[in-house]
Each structure stands twice: as structure tokens, then as C-alpha cells.
Coordinates of C-alpha atoms and ligand atoms in Angstrom, one line a residue:
X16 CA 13.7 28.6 -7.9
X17 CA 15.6 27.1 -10.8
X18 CA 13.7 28.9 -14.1
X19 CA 14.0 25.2 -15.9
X20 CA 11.7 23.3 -13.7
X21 CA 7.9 23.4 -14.7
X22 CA 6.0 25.8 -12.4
X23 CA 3.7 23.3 -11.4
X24 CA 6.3 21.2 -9.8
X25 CA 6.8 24.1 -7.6
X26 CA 4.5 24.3 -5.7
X27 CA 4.6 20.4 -4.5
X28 CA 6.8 18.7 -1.9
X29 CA 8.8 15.8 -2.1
X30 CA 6.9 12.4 -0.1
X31 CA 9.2 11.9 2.6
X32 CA 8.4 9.0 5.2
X33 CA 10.0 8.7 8.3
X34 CA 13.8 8.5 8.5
X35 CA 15.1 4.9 9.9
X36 CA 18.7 5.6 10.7
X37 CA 21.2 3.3 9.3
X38 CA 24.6 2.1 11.2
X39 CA 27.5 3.2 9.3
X40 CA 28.0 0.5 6.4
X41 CA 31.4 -1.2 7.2
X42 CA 31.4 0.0 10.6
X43 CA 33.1 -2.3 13.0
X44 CA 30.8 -1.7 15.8
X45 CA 27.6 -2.1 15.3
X46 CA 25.5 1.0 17.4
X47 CA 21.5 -0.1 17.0
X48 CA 19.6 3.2 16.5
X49 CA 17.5 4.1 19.2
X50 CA 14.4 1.9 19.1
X51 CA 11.1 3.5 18.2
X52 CA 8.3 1.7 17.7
X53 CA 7.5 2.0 14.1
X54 CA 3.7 2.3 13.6
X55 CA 2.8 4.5 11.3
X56 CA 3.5 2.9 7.7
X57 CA 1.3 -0.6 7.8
X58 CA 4.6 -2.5 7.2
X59 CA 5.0 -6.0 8.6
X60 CA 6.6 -5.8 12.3
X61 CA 8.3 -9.0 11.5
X62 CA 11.5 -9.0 9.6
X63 CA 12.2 -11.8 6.7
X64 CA 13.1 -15.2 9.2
X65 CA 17.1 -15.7 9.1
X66 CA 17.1 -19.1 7.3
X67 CA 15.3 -17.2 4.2
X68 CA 17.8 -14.5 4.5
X69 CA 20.2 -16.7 4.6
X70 CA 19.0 -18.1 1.2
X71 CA 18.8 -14.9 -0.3
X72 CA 22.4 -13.8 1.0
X73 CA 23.3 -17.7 -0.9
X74 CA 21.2 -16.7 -4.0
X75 CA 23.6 -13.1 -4.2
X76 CA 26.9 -14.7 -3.4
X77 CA 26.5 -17.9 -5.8
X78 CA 24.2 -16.9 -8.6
X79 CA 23.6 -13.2 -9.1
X80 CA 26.3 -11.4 -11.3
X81 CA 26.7 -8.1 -10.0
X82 CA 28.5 -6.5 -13.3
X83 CA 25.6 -7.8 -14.9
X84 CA 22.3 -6.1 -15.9
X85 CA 19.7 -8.2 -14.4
X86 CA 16.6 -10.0 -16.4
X87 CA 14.7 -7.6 -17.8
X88 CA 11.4 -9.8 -18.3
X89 CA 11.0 -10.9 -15.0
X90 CA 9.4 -14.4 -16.5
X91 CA 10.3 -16.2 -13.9
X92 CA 8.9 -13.5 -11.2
X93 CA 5.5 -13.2 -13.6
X94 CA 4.9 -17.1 -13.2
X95 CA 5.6 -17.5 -9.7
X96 CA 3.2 -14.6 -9.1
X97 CA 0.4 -15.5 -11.5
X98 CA 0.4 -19.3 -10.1
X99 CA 0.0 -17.1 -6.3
X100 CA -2.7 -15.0 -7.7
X101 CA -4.5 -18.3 -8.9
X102 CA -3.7 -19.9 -5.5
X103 CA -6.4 -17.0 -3.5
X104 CA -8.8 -16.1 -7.1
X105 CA -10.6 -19.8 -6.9
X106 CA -11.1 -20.9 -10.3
X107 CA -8.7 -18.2 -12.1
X108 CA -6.4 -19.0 -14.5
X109 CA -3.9 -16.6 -15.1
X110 CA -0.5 -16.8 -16.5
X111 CA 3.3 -14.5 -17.1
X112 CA 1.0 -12.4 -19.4
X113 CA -1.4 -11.2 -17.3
X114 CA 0.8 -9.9 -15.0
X115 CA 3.5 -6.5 -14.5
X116 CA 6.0 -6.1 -11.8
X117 CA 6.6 -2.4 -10.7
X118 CA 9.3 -0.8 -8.2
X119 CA 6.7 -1.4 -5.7
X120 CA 3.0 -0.7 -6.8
X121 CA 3.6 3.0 -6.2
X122 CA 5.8 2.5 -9.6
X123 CA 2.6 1.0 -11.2
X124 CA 0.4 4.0 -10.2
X125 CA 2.7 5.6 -12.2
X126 CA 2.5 3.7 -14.9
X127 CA -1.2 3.7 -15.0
X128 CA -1.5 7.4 -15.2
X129 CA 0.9 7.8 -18.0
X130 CA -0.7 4.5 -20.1
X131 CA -4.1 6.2 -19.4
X132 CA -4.2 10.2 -18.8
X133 CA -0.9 11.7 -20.1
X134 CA -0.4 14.9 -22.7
X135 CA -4.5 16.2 -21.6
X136 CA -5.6 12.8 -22.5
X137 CA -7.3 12.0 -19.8
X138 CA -8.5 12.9 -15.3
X139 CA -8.3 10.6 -12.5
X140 CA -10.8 10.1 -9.8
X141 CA -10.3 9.1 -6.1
X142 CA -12.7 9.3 -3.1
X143 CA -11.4 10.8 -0.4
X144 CA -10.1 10.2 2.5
X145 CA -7.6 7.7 0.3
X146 CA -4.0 6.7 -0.5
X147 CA -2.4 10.0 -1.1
X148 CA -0.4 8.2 -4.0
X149 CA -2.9 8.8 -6.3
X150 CA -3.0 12.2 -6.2
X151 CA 0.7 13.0 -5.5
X152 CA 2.1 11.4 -8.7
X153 CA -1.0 12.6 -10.7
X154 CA 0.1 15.9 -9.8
X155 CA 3.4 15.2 -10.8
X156 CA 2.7 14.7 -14.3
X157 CA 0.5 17.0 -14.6
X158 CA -2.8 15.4 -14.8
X159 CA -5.7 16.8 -13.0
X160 CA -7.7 14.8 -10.2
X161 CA -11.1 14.6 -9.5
X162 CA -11.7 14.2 -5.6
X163 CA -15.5 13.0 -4.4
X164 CA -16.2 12.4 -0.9
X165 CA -16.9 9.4 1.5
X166 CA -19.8 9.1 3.8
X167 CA -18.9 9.8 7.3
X168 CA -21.0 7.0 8.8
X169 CA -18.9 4.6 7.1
X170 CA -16.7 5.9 4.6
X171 CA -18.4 4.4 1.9
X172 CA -17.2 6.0 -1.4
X173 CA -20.5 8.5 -2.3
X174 CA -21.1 6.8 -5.9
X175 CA -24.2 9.3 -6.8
X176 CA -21.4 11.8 -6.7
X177 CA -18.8 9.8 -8.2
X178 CA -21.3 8.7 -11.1
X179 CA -22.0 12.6 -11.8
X180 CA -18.2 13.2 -11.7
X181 CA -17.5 10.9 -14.4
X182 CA -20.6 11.9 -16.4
X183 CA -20.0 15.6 -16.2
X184 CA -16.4 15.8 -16.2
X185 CA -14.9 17.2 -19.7
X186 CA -11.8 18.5 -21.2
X187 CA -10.2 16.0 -20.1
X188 CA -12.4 13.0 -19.1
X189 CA -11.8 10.7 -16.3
X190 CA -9.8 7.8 -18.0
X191 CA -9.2 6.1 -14.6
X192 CA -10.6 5.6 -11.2
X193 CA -8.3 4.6 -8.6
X194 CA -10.4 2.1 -5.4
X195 CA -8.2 0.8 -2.7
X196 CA -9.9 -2.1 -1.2
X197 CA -9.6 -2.1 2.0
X198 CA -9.0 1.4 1.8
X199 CA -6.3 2.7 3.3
X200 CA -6.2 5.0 6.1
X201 CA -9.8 3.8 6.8
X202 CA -9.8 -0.2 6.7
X203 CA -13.1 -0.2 5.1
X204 CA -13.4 -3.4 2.0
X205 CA -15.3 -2.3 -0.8
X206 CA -19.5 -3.2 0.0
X207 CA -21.9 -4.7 -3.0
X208 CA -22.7 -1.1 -4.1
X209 CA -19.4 0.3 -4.4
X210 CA -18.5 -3.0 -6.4
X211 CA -21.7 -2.6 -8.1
X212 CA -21.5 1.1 -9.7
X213 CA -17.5 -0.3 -10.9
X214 CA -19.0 -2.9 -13.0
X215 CA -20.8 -0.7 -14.5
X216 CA -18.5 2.0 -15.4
X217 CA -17.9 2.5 -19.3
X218 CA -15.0 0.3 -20.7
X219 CA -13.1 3.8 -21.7
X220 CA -13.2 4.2 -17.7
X221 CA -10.0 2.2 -16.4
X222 CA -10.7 0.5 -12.7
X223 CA -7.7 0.6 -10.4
X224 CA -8.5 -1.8 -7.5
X225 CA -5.3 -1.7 -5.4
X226 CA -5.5 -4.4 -3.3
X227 CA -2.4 -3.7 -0.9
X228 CA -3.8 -5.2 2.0
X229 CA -5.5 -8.5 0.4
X230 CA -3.3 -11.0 2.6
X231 CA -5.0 -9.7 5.6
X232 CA -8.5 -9.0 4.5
X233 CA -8.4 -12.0 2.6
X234 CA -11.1 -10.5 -0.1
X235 CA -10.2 -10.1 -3.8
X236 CA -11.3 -9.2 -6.9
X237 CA -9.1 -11.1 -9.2
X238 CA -11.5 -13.6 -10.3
X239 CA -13.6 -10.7 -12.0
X240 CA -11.0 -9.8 -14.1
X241 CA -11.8 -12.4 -16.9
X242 CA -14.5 -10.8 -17.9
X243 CA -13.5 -7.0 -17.3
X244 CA -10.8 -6.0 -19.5
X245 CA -11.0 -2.3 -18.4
X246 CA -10.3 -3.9 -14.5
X247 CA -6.6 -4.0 -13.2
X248 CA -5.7 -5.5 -9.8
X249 CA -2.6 -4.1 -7.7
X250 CA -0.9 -5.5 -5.1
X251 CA 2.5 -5.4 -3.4
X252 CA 5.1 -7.6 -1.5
X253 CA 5.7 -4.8 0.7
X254 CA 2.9 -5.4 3.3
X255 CA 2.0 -9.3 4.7
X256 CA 5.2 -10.3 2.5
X257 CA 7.7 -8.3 4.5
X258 CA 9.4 -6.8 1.8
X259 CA 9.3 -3.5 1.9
X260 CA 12.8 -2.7 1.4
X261 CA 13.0 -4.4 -2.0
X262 CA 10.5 -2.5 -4.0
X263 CA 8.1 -5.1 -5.0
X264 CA 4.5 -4.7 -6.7
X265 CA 2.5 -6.2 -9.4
X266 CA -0.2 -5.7 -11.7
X267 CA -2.8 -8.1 -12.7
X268 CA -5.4 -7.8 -15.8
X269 CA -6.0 -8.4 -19.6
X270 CA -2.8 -9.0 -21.2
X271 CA -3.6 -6.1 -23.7
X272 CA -3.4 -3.9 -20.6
X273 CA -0.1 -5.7 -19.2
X274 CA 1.2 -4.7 -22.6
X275 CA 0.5 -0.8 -22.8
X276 CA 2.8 -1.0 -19.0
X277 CA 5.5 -3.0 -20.6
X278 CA 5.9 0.0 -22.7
X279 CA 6.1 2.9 -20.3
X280 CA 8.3 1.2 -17.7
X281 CA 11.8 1.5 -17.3
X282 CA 13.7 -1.3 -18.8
X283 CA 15.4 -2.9 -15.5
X284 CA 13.2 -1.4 -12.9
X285 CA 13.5 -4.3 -10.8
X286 CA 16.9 -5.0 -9.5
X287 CA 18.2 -8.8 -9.6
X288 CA 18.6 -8.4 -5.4
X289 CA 14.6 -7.9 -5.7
X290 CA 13.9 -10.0 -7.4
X291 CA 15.8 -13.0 -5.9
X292 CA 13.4 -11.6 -2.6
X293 CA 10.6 -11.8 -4.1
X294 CA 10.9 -15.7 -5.5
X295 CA 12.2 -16.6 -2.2
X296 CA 9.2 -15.4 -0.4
X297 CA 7.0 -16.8 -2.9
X298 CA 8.6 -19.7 -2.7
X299 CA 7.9 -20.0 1.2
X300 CA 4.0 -18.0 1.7
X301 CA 3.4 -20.6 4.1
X302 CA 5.9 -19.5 6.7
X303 CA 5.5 -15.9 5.9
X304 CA 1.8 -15.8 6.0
X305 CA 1.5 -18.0 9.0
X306 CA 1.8 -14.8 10.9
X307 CA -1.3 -13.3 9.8
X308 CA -4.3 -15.2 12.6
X309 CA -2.1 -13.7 15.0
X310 CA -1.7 -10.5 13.5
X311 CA -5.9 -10.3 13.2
X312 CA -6.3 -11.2 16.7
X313 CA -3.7 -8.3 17.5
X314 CA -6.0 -6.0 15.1
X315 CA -9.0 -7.0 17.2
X316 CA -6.9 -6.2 20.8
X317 CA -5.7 -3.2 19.6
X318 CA -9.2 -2.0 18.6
X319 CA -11.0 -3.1 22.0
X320 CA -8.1 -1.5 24.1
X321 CA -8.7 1.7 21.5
X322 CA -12.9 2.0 22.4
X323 CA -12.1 2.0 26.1
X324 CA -11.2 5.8 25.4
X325 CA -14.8 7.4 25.0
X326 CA -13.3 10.2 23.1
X327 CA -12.5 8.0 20.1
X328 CA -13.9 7.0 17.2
X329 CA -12.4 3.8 16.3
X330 CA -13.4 2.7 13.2
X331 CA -14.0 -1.6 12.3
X332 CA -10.8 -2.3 9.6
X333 CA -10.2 -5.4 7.8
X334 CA -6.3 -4.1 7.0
X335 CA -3.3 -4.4 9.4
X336 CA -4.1 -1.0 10.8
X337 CA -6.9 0.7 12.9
X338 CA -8.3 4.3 11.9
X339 CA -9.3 6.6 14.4
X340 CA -10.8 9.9 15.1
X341 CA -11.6 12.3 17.9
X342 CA -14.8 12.5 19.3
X343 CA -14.6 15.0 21.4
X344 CA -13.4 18.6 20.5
X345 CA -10.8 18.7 23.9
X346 CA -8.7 15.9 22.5
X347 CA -6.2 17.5 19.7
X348 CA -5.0 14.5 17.9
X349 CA -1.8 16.4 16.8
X350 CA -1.3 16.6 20.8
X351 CA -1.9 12.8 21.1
X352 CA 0.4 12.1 18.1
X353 CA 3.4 14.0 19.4
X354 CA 3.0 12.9 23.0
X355 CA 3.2 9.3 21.3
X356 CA 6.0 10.2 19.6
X357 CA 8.0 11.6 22.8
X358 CA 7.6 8.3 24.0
X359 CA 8.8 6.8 21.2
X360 CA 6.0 5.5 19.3
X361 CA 5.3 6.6 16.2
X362 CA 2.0 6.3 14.3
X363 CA 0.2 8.2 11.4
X364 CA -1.6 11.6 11.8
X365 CA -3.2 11.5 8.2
X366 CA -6.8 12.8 7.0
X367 CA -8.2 14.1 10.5
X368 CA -7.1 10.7 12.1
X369 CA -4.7 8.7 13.5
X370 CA -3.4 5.6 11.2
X371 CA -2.1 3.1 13.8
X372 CA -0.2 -0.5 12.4
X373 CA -1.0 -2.9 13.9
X374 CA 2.7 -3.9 15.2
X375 CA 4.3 -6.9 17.5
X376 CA 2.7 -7.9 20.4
X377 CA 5.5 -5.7 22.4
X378 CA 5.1 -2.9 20.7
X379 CA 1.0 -2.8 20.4
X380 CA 1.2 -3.7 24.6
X381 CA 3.4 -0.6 24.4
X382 CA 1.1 1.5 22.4
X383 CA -1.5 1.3 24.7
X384 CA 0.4 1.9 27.6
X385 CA 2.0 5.1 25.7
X386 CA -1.3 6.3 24.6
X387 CA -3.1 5.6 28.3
X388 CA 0.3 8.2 29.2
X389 CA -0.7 10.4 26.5
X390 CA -4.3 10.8 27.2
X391 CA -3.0 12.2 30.9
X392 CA -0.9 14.4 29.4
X393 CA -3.0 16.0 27.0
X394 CA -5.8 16.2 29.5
X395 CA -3.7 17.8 32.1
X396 CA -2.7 20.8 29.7
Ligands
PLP27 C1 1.4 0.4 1.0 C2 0.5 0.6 -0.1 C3 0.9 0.4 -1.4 C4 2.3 -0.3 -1.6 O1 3.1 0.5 -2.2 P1 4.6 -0.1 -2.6 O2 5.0 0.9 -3.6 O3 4.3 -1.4 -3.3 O4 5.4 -0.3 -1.4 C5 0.0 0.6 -2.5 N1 -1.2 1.0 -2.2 C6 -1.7 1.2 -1.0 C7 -3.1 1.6 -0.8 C8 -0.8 1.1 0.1 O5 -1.3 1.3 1.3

């Protein structure tokens, strides 16, 4: 170990996700990697239509300067996202300065914790099972995280436990309180209670309501923000917009809060490549998010072909992705997960479940045909 690095770090590993394999860049022949069905990280199956790449490749060859660094207040970005955000928050009214962009909204995490809980200042509280995020870059900075539990009837977040946290936690006190909603790997929206006890949280308690999967539940919290100044909003292009490559996230709340992240982010954290993509698929929502009816009425065949096994528990989600557990103590869902991935379909095995993206129609026709092959298999050893 080098004797320079702090000796926290040490004992962490570096977030990997799966490895896509690229063709050599210049190579004359083009080899496609071996197809896998590509499951397990709630990304849009659907790739960006050609006419909009097509656009995009325009925007790089006429307009962008490559020798140049790009603009570094996004202004055009913020408005184009803040008249969005108005767009699905009813009667909300926010403009460029209620908003930040991040490298993705994992950058704005990061962000969050340092504005909030950095030098001892300050804990962080999730409810587990939860976006490992969170807790991964809380670690990295060295700020400690409070963890209280879910129900397992419904994995509602336990907010008698999560009240007492907050109210008996000292040396440093929670500062933040990170809500995913839906909650990811679970697909539960947040009820009336859990929305309820946040309200009601002290104003020197920042809420984190990362709203990732918002094009697909269709439920948001934006229009609360007026009135809650300690409330933030995250969400990300790299889901429903099909973006995932380009790094794209953004924050909404009071513009006092959009200032203290101004200050802690990098200067050009969003390249000018990213955020010509993210424009351009603002610019046409309507023909990217015409997808999602038929990616619900996947969900909903993916989870009925899912409850014809007895042995799983297949919880309701309101995401693009179905949780599930085992039932029953013969099924090893590390078995089912590798048999799955012999066969070349690759899903999540995450907090004593499978995470399963909801995927093309191929490839969730496939799924169930793989995991009807796995089943046999695992029940035959
Ligand atoms: C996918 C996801 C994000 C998105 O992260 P990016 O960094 O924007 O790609 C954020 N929060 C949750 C809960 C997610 O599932």
C-alpha cells in the first residue's frame, strides 16, 4: 500500500460496472462484441434515434471548437432544463437559477456531501436497501453514514427509526438525508408518511429527493420546492433520456442552494459534446419519451411472467426495473444470476435480490426464456 494514501481509502474498492467492449477506434473492420443482453443497470435499451445523432454529429462538426474550453455556465443547458422541469411540476416556475448540472447526478451526490457534511461538519442518512451512491462517495470523503432499515412488507423507509436517528445522532449531526423516489433497487415511490415525516425535518436537515426514475413513475416533488428551501430535487438524463454515455444530471432547489454547488464543482465539468446531447434531447422529449407506454406495459409483462415462479417474490415497481427475491431457501439467487449470465443475460444481484431492467421486447422475451432455463438448471443440481 502506498504510505501517502489516507488509510481509510484503503479499505474501499473502486465502483466498477460491467465492462461493454469497445471495437478498436479507427479499426477498418468493424467486429460487434458479442451481444449480451444488458440488464442490470436501468439504462434505456433504446439507443439515441439516428436523425438526432445525426444532429448532434452536425452540432460537433459545425459549431463546437474542439481547442476550445467549452461554456462554463451551462445557461443555455439551465433554461432548457428549468422550462422541462416546469413542463411535469404543474404550476412551478423555475428558472437558470434554480438549477445545477453535474457529471451525471452521481457528480451532484458529491457535491452535496461536500456543500453539507465535509471537515466533521456533518452525517448522512440513508435507509437501506438503497442507491449504494450515497454511501460509496460518503465514505470517500470521509463522512460517516447513518443506515436505518426498511420494512420488509413493503420497503417503506422505518421513519420512527429514522426520526430517532436524526434526533440522537451527535458529533457530527446528520446534515443530509438522501430519499430516492422510486427507490432504486426496490421500485417503491415514496407513500404520504414517508413524504410526511420529510416535511417535517428541521431546515438544518438537507432533503435529497433523487428522482432518477421520474419519467417513468411519472410522480414528482418539484412543485414543493417553493416553499422548502432545505429540499433539493435530482435527476439525470441518463435513464428515460438515453444518455447515459454523456454524463448528464441536474439539481433543482432554492437558488441559495444552487449557489453553495456552484462553488464546489469543477469549473468545466460538463464537456461541450454533453452538453450539445443534452439540448438536443431536450429539444426532442417528445420522440424520446414516446417510448415510455410501451416500456410500462413491458414492466407489467415482465412482472406477470416473473410471479408464475412460486419461489419469487416479485415486488410492484413504478421504475424501469423489477426487484425480486427468493422465496424459497432451495433457490440461490447467486445460482440464478450466473446461470443467466452463461446464457448471456445479464441482470443485477444487489441487496439479497435480483435488479432486473426492464429491456427491449427481444431481450425481456429472452429473459424469460433464459430464466425458465435457469430455474432447470438450478433445480437439477
Ligand atoms: C441511475 C441513478 C442515478 C443516475 O446517476 P448518473 O450519475 O446521473 O448516471 C442517480 N440516482 C439513482 C438512484 C440512480 O438509480
Amino acid at each position: 500500500m502506498l504510505s501517502f494514501i489516507r488509510s481509510d481509502l484503503a479499505q474501499l474498492t473502486a465502483y466498477s460496472n460491467h465492462a461493454v467492449e469497445h471495437p478498436e477506434v479507427g479499426a477498418k473492420v468493424v467486429v460487434q462484441p458479442e451481444r449480451i443482453d444488458r440488464i442490470d443497470a436501468n439504462e434505456s435499451p433504446f439507443d439515441l434515434p439516428d436523425d438526432l445523432k445525426q444532429k448532434l454529429a452536425w452540432t460537433f462538426q459545425q459549431i463546437t471548437q474542439s481547442n476550445r474550453y467549452p461554456d462554463g455556465g451551462y445557461e443555455a443547458l439551465k433554461g432548457a432544463i428549468a422550462d422541462y422541469v416546469n413542463e411535469t411540476a404543474g404550476a412551478a416556475n423555475f428558472q437558470a437559477t434554480h438549477i445545477s448540472i453535474g457529471n451525471g447526478s452521481d457528480e451532484l451526490i458529491r457535491s452535496l456531501l461536500i456543500a453539507t457534511c465535509l471537515g466533521g461538519e456533518g452525517a448522512a442518512l440513508v435507509a437501506e436497501p438503497t442507491f449504494s451512491m450515497y454511501g460509496i462517495l460518503a465514505q470517500t470523503l470521509g463522512i460517516p453514514i447513518v443506515r436505518v432499515p426498511r420494512s420488509t412488507a413493503n420497503f417503506a423507509v422505518d421513519v420512527d427509526k429514522a426520526q430517532q436517528a436524526i434526533t440522537e445522532t451527535q458529533a457530527p449531526p446528520i446534515r443530509v438525508v438522501f430519499m430516492v423516489h422510486p427507490n432504486s433497487p426496490t421500485g417503491n415511490a415514496l407513500t404520504d408518511t414517508e413524504i410526511d415525516w420529510l416535511r417535517n425535518l428541521p431546515e438544518s436537515v438537507l432533503v435529497v429527493i433523487d428522482e432518477a426514475y421520474f419519467e417513468f413513475s411519472q410522480s414528482t416533488l418539484a412543485a414543493e420546492l417553493a416553499q422548502r428551501p432545505n429540499w433539493v430535487i435530482l435527476r439525470t438524463f441518463s435513464k428515460a433520456f438515453r444518455l447515459a454515455a454523456h454524463r448528464v444530471g441536474y439539481a433543482i432547489a432554492h437558488p441559495d442552494l444552487i449557489a453553495a454547488l456552484e462553488k464546489v464543482r469543477l469549473p468545466y465539468n460538463l464537456p461541450s459534446f454533453t452538453q450539445a446531447a443534452a439540448l438536443t434531447a431536450l429539444a426532442h422529449r417528445q420522440q424520446l419519451l414516446e417510448s415510455i407506454p410501451q416500456m410500462l406495459s413491458q414492466r407489467e409483462a415482465v412482472a406477470h411472467m416473473l410471479s408464475s415462479f412460486s419461489s419469487l417474490a416479485v415486488w410492484p415497481s413504478v421504475g424501469n426495473f423489477i426487484f425480486v427475491q427468493s422465496k424459497d431457501a432451495a433457490v440461490n439467487l447467486s445460482e440464478l444470476y450466473e446461470q443467466l449470465k452463461a446464457q448471456k443475460t445479464l441482470v443485477r444481484h444487489t441487496c439479497g435480490g435480483l435488479r432486473i431492467t426492464i429491456g427491449t421486447p427481444e431481450e425481456n422475451q429472452r429473459f424469460g426464456d433464459r430464466l425458465r432455463s435457469a430455474f432447470s438448471q438450478v433445480a437439477a443440481s
